[in-house]
CSV table of C-alpha atoms in Angstrom, one decimal:
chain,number,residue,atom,x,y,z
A,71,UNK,CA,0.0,0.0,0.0
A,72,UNK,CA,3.1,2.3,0.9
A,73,UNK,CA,4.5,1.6,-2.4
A,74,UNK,CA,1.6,2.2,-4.6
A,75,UNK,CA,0.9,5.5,-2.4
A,76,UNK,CA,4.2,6.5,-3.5
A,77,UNK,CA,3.8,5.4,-7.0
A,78,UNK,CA,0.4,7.2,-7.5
A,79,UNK,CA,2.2,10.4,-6.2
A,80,UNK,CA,5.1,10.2,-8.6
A,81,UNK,CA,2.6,9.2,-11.6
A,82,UNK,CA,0.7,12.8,-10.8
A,83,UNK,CA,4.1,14.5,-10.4
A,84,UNK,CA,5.1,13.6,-14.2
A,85,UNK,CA,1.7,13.6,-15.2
A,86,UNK,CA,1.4,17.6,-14.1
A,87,UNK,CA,4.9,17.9,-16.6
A,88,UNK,CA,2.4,17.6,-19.9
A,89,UNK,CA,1.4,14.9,-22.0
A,90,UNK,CA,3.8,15.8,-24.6
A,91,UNK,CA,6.4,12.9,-23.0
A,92,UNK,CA,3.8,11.4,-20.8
A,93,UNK,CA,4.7,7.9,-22.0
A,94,UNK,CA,8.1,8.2,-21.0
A,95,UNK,CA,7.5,9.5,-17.9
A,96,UNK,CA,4.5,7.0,-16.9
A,97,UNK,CA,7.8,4.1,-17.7
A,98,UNK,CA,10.3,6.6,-15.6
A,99,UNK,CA,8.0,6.7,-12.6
A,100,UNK,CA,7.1,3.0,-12.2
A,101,UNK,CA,10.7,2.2,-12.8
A,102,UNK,CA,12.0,4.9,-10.5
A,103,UNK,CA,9.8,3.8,-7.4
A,104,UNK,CA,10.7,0.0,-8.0
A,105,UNK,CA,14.1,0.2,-8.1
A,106,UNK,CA,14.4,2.6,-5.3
A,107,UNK,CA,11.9,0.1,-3.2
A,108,UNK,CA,13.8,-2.4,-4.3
A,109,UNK,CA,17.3,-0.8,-3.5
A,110,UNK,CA,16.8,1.2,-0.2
A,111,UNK,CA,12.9,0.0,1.5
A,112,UNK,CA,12.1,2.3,3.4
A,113,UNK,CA,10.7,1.3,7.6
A,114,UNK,CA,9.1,4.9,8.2
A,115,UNK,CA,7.2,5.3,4.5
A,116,UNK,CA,8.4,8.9,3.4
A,117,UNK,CA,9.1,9.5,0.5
A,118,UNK,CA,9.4,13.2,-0.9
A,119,UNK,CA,9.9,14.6,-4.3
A,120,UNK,CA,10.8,18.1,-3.1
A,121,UNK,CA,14.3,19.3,-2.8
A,122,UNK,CA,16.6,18.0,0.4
A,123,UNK,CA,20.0,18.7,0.6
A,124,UNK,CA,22.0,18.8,-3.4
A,125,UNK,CA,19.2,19.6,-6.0
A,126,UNK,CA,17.4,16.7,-6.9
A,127,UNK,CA,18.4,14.4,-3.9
A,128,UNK,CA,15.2,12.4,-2.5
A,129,UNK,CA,15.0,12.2,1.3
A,130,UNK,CA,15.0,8.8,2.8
A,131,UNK,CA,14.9,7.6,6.4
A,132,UNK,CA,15.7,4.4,8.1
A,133,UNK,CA,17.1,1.6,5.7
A,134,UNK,CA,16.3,-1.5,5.8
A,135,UNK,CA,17.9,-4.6,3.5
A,136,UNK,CA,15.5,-5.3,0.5
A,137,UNK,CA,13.1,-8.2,1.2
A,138,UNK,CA,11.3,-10.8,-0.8
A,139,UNK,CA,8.3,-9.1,-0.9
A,140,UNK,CA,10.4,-5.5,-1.9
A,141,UNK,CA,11.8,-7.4,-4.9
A,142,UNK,CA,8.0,-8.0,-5.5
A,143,UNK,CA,6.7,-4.9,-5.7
A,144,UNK,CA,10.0,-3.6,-6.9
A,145,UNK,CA,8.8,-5.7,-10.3
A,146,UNK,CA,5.0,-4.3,-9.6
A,147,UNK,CA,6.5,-0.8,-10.2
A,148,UNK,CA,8.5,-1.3,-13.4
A,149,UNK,CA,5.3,-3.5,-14.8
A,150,UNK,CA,3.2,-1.0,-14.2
A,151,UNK,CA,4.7,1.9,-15.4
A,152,UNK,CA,5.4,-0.1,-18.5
A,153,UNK,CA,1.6,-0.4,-19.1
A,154,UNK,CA,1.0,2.7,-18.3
A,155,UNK,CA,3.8,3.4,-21.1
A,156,UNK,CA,2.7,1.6,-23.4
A,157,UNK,CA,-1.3,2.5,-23.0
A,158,UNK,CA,-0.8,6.4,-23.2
A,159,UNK,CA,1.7,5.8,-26.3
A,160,UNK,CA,-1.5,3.8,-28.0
A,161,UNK,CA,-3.9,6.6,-26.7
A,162,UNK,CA,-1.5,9.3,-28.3
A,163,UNK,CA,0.0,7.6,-31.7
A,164,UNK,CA,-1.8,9.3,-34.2
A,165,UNK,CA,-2.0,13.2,-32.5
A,166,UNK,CA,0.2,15.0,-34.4
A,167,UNK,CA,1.6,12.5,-37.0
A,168,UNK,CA,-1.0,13.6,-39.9
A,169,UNK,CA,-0.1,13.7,-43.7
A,170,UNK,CA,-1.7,16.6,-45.4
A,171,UNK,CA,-1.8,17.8,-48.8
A,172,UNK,CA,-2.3,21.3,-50.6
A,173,UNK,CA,-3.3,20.5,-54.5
A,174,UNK,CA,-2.8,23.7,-55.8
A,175,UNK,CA,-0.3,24.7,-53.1
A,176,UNK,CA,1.6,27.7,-55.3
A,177,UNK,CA,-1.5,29.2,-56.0
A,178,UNK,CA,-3.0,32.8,-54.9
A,179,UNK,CA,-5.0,30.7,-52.1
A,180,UNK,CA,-2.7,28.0,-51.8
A,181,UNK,CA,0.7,29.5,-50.5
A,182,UNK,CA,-0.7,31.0,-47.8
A,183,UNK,CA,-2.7,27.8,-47.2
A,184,UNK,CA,0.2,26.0,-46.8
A,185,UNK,CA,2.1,28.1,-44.5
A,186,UNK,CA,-1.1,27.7,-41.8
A,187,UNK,CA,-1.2,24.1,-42.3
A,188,UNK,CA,3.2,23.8,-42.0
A,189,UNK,CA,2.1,25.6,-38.6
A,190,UNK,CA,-0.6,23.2,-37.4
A,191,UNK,CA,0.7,20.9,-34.2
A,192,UNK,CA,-1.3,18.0,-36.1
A,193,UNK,CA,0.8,18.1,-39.4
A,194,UNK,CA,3.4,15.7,-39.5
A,195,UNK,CA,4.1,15.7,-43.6
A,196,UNK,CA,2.8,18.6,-46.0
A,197,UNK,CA,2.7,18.0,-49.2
A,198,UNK,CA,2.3,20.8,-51.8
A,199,UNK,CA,1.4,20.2,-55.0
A,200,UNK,CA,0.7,22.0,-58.3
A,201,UNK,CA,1.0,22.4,-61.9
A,202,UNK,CA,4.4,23.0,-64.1
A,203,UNK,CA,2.8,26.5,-65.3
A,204,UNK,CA,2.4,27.8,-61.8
A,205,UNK,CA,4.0,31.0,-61.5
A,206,UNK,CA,5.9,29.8,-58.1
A,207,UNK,CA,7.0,26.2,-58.6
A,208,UNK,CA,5.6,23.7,-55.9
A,209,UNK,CA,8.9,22.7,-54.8
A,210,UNK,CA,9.8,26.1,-54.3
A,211,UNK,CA,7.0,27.1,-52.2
A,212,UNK,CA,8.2,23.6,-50.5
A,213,UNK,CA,11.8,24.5,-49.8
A,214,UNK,CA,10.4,28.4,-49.0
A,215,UNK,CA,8.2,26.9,-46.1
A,216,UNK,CA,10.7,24.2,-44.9
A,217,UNK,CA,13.0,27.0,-43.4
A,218,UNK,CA,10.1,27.2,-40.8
A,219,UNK,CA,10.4,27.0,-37.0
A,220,UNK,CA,7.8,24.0,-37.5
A,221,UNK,CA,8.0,20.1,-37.0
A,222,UNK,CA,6.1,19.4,-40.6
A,223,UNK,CA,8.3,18.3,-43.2
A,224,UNK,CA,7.6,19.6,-46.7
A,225,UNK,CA,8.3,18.5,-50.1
A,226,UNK,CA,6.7,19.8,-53.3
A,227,UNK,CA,5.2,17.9,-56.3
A,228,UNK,CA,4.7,19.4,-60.1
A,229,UNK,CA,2.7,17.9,-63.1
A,230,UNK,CA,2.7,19.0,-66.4
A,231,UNK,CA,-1.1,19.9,-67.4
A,232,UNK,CA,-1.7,16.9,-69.8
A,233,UNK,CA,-0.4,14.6,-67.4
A,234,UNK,CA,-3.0,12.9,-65.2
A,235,UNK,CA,-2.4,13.0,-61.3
A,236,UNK,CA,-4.1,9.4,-60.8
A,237,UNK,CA,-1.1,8.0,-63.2
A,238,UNK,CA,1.6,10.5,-61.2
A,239,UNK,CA,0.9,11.3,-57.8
A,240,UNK,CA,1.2,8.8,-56.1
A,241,UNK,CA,3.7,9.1,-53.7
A,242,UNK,CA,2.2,12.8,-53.0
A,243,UNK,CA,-1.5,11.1,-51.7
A,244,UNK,CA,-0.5,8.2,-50.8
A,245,UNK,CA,-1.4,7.5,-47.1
A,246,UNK,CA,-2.7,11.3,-46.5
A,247,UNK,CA,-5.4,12.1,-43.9
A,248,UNK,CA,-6.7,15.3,-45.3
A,249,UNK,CA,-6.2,17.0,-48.7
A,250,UNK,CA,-7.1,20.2,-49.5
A,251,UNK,CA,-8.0,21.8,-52.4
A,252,UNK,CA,-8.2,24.8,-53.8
A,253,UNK,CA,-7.5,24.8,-57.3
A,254,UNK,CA,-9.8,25.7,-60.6
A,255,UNK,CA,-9.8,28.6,-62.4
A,256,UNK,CA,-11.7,32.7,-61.1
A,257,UNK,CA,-14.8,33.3,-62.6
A,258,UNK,CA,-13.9,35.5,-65.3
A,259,UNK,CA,-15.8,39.1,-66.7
A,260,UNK,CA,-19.1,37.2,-69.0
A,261,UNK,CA,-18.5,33.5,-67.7
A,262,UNK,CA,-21.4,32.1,-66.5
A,263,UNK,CA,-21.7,29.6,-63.8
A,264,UNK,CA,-22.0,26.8,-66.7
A,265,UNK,CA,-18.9,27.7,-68.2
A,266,UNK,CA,-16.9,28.0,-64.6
A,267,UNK,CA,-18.6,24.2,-63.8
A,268,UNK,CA,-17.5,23.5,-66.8
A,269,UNK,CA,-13.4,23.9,-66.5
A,270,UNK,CA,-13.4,23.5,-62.8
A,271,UNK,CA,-15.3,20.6,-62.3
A,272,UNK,CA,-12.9,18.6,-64.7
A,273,UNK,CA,-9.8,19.9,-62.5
A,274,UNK,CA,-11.4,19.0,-59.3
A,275,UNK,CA,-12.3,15.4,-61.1
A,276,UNK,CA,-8.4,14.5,-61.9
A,277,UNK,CA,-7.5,15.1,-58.1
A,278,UNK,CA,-10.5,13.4,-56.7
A,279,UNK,CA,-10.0,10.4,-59.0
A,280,UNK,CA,-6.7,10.4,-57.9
A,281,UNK,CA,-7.5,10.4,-54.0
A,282,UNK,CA,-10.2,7.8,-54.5
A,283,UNK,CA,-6.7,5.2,-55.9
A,284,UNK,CA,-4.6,6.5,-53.0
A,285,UNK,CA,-6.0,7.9,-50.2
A,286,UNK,CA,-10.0,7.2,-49.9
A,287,UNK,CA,-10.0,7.5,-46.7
A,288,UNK,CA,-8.6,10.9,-46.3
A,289,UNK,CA,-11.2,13.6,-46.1
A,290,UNK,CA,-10.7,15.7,-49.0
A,291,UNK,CA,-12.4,19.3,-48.5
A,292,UNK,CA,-13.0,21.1,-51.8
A,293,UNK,CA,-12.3,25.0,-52.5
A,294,UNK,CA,-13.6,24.7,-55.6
A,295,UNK,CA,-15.9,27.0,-57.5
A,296,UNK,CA,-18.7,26.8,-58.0
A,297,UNK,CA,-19.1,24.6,-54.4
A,298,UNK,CA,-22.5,24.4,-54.6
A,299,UNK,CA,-22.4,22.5,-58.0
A,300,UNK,CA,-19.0,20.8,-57.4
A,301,UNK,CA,-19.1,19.1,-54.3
A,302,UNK,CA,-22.3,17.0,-55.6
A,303,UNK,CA,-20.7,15.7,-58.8
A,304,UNK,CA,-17.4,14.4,-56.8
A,305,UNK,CA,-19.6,13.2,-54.3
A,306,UNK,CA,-21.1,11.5,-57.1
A,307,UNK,CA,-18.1,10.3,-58.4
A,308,UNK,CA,-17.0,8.4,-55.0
A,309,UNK,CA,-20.4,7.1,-54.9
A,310,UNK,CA,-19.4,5.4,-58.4
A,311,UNK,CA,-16.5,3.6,-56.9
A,312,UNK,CA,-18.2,2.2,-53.8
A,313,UNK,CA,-16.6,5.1,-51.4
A,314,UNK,CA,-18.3,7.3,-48.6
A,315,UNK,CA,-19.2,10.4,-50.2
A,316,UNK,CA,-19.1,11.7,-47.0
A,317,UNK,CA,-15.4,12.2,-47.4
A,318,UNK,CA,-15.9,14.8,-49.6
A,319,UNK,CA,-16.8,18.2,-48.6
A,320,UNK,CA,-17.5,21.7,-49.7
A,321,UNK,CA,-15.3,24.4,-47.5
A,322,UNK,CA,-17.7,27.2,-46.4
A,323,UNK,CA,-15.8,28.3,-43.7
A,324,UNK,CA,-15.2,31.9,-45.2
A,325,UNK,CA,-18.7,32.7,-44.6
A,326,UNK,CA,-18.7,31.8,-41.5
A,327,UNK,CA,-15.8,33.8,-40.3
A,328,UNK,CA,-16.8,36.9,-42.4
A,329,UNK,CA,-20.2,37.0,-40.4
A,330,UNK,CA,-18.1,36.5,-36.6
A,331,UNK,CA,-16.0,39.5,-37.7
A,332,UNK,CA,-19.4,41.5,-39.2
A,333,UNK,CA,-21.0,40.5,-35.8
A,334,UNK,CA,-17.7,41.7,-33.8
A,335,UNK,CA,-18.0,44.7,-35.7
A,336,UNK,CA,-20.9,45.8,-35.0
A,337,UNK,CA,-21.5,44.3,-31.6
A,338,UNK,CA,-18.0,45.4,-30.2
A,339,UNK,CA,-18.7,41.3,-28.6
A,340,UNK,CA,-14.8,39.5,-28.3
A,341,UNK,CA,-14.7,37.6,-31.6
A,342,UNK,CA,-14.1,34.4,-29.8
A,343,UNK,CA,-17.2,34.5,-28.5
A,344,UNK,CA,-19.1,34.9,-31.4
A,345,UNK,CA,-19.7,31.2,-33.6
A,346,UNK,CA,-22.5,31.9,-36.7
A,347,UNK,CA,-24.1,28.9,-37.9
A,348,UNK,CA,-23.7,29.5,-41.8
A,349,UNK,CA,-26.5,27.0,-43.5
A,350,UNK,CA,-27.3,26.4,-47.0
A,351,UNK,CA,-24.7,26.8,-50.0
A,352,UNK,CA,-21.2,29.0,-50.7
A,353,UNK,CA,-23.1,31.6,-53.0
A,354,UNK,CA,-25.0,34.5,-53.5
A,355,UNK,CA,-28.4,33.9,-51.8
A,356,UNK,CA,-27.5,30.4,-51.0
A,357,UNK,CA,-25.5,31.6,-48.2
A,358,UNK,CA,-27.5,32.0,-44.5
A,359,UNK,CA,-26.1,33.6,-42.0
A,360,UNK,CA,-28.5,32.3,-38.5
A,361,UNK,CA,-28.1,35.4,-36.3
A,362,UNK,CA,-30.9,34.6,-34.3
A,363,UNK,CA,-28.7,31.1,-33.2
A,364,UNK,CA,-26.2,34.0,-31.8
A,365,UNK,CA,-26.3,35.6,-28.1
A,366,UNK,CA,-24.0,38.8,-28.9
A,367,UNK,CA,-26.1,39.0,-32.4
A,368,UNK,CA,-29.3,39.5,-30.1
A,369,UNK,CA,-27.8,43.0,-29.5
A,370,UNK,CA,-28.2,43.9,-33.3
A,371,UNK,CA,-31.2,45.4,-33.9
A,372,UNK,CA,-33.7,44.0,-36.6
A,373,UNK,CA,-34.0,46.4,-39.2
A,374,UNK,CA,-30.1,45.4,-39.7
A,375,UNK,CA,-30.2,41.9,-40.3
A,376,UNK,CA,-31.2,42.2,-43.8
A,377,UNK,CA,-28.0,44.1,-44.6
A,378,UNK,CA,-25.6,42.2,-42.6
A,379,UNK,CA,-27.2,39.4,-44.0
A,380,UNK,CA,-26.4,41.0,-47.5
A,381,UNK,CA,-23.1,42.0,-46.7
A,382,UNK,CA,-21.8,38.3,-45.6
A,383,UNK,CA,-23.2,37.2,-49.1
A,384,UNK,CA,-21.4,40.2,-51.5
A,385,UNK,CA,-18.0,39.9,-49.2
A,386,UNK,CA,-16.2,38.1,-51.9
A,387,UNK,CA,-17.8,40.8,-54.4
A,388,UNK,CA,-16.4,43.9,-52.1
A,389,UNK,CA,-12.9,42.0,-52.0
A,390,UNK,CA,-12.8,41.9,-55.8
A,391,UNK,CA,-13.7,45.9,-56.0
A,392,UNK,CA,-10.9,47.0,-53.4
A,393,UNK,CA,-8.7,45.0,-55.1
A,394,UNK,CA,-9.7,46.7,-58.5
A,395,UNK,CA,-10.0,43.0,-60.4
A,396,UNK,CA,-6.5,42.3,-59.9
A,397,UNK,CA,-7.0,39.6,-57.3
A,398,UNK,CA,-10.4,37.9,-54.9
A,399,UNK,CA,-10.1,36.8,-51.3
A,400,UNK,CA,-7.0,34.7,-51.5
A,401,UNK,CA,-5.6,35.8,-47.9
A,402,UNK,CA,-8.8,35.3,-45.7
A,403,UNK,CA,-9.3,31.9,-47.9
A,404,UNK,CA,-6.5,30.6,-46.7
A,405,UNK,CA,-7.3,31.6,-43.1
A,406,UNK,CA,-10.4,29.5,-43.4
A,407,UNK,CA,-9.5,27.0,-45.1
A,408,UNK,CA,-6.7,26.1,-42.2
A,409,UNK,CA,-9.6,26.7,-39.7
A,410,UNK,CA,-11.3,24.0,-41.5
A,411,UNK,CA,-8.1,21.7,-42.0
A,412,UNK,CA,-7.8,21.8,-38.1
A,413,UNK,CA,-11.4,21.0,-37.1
A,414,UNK,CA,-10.6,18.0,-39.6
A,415,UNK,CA,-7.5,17.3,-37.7
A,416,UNK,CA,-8.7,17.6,-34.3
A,417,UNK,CA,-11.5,15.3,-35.2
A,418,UNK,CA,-8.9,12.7,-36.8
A,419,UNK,CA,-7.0,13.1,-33.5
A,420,UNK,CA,-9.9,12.3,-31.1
A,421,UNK,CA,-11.0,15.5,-30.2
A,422,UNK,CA,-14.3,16.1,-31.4
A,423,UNK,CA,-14.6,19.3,-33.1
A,424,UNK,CA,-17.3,21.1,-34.8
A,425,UNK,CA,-17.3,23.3,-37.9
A,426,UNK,CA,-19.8,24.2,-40.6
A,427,UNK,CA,-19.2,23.0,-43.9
A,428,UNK,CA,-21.3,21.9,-47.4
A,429,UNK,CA,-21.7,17.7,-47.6
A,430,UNK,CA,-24.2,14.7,-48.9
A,431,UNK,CA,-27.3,14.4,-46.6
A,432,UNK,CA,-28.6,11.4,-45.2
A,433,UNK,CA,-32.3,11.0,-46.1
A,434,UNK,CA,-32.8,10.1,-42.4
A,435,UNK,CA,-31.8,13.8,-41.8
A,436,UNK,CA,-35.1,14.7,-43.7
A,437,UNK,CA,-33.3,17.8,-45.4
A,438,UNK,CA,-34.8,19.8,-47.9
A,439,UNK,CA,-31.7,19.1,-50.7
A,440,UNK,CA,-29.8,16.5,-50.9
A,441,UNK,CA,-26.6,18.9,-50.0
A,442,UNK,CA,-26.6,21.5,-48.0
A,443,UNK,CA,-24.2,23.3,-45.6
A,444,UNK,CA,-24.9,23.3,-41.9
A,445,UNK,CA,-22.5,22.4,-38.5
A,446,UNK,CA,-21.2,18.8,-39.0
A,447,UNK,CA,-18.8,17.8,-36.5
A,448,UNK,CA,-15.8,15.9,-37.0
A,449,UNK,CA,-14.2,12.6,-35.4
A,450,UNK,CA,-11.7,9.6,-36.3
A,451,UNK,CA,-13.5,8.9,-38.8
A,452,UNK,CA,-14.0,12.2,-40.6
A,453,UNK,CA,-17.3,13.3,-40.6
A,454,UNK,CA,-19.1,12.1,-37.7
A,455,UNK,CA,-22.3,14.1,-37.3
A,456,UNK,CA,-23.8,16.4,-39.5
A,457,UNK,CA,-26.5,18.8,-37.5
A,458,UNK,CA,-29.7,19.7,-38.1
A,459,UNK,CA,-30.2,23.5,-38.8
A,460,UNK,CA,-31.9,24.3,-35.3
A,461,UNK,CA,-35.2,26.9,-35.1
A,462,UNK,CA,-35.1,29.6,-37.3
A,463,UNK,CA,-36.6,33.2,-37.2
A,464,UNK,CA,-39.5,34.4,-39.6
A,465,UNK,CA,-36.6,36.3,-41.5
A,466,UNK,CA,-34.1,33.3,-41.7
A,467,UNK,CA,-37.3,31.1,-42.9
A,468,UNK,CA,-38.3,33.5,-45.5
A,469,UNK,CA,-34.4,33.5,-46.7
A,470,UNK,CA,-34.3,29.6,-46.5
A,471,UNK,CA,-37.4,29.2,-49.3
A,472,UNK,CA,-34.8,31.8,-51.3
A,473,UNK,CA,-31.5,29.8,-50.7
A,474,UNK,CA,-33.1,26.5,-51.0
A,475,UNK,CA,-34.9,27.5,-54.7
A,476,UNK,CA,-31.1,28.7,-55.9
A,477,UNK,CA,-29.3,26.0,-54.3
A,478,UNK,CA,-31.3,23.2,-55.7
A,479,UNK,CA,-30.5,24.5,-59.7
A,480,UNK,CA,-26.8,24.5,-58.6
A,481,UNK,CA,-26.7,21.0,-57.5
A,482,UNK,CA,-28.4,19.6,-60.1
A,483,UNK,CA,-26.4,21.5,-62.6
A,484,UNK,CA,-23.5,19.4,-60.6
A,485,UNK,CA,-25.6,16.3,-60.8
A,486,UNK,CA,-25.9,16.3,-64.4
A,487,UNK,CA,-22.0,16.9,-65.0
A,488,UNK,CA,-21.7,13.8,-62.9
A,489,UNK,CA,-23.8,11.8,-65.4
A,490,UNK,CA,-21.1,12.5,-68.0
A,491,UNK,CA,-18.4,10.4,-65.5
């Protein structure tokens, strides 16, 4: 009892150091207190970890020879600590030890992309991948990030644009977790939603194909435009080859963080605070903002919802115009894109974390659409639950019959591209 009193009180000592080591130090503790009980038994009990004498030193009192039944629970310890060892190493493996690719890592979005994901603690590998005609090569956005003060390792991949990635990237997919992609071409001055669907859905296709042969079981989240179109015709496309369409999903998460900082804004409320369920699609009027689902949003006074509502839709529009058509929202892309790569990651590491983003429904969810963007929260698995939309204002009801109408011709626009698979 004297033993295991001791060894409990060392276990918490290490334990109290962090969990970064805590398998080592489990194995240091339960060795530490056998062989000391084994080596010098103590007749009074006392052990103490603090400082007596030379730093370090433990304090011991009346020594006794080692006993049969010390050299017992001298073994106790050291078998104990071991399993503690070896159960917090099992509990621990994966946390931090992720592979993660960027397809279309050199790009506008994707350099900054990558330099949030080479700082995530989860990222063990980043891979960065992109075309031969990039501006910025891949590998040199590669060798550019790994000078970091981060534990990722880098290393950049380049195709040429004929060649197909499910024929050449192998070792750049193989055994990732997440990928992330945002790749395709800016909807150009007189291109119509067609025509972007069109090109981007046949650049999104080559990398999805090329997940499904390597890594289809890595969640692959899509910033792709047109989202709302997209998303369904690679979901589509897994479905095809007998994979969870569930891996596949739309990043909204710009929305959601342009309507925090609107609601910040106005509100004055610590951004931290402030979490706003974004339901429905990733354009125009097929974006809803659910202010009413917000406490500091409460303050906001009626009459205003309609604008702020307005003004988390045309965001991307006012980024464009103060940036006089030379670039969109590349920067605060990025930002939320790594804020959706970690609630991915989290998830995959075993903490649960929650996030909005634009997926396949269950019919057993009894949604409107087939996809639709509401909270889904993420495990080990990917995606583990995908939340109802929760009650809803007379405004936000009115604005659902709107987004839902819009939404539905953008995913079967996407259905019917994935006919021609």
């Amino acid at each position: 009892i004297d033993l295991l009193s001791q060894f409990v009180h060392l276990l918490y000592r290490f334990a109290k150091m962090g969990r970064r080591s805590v398998s080592l130090q489990l194995f240091v503790a339960g060795l530490t207190v056998g062989v000391l009980r084994c080596a010098q038994p103590l007749s009074c009990h006392t052990l103490s970890t603090k400082r007596s004498g030379a730093p370090g030193q433990l304090a011991f009192v009346e020594i006794e020879p080692p006993t049969a039944s010390s050299l017992a629970y001298a073994a106790a310890g050291v078998v104990v600590g071991a399993i503690a060892a070896v159960a917090a190493t099992k509990k621990s493996s994966k946390k931090g030890a992720f592979k993660v690719c960027v397809c279309g890592g050199a790009g506008g979005i994707g350099q900054p992309l990558c330099l949030l994901m080479a700082q995530n603690p989860h990222v063990q590998e980043l891979c960065v991948f992109d075309l031969t005609l990039a501006m910025v090569p891949a590998g040199g956005v590669a060798a550019d990030l790994s000078h970091i003060e981060a534990k990722s390792k880098v290393k950049g991949y380049a195709i040429d644009k004929d060649d197909k990635p499910i024929s050449t990237l192998g070792e750049c997919l193989s055994g990732c977790d997440l990928v992330l992609v945002p790749a395709g071409m800016p909807r150009k001055p007189g291109m119509t939603r067609a025509d972007l669907l069109g090109v981007n859905a046949g650049i999104a296709k080559n990398i999805v194909e090329a997940c499904a042969k390597f890594c289809p079981n890595a969640v692959v989240g899509l910033i792709v435009n047109p989202v709302n179109s997209v998303v369904p015709a690679m979901c589509e496309l897994y479905k095809k080859k007998g994979l969870d369409p569930r891996k596949i999903c739309g990043v909204t998460s710009l929305d959601i963080v342009r309507a925090n900082k609107f609601v910040h804004e106005l509100t004055g409320a610590p951004v931290a605070s402030i979490d706003v369920p974004v339901i429905g699609g990733h354009a125009g009027a097929t974006i809803l903002p659910l202010f009413s689902q917000v406490p500091a949003a409460k303050a906001i006074p009626a009459d205003q919802i309609p604008a702020l509502d307005k003004h988390v839709q045309d965001a991307g529009t006012d980024v464009v115009n103060a940036k006089g058509g030379k670039g969109s929202a590349t920067l605060s892309m990025a930002y939320a894109g790594a804020k959706f790569g970690n609630a991915v990651l989290c998830g995959l590491a075993g903490t649960e974390t929650t996030e909005c983003a634009y997926v396949i429904r269950d019919p057993a969810e009894k949604c409107e659409l087939p996809y639709f963007a509401s909270k889904v929260t993420f495990g080990p698995g990917g995606v583990k639950t995908v939340h109802p939309v929760g009650t809803l204002n007379e405004y936000e009801q009115g604005r659902l019959k709107e987004c839902v109408t819009q939404l539905k011709g953008e995913i079967d626009a996407g259905l019917d591209y994935a006919k021609t698979l």
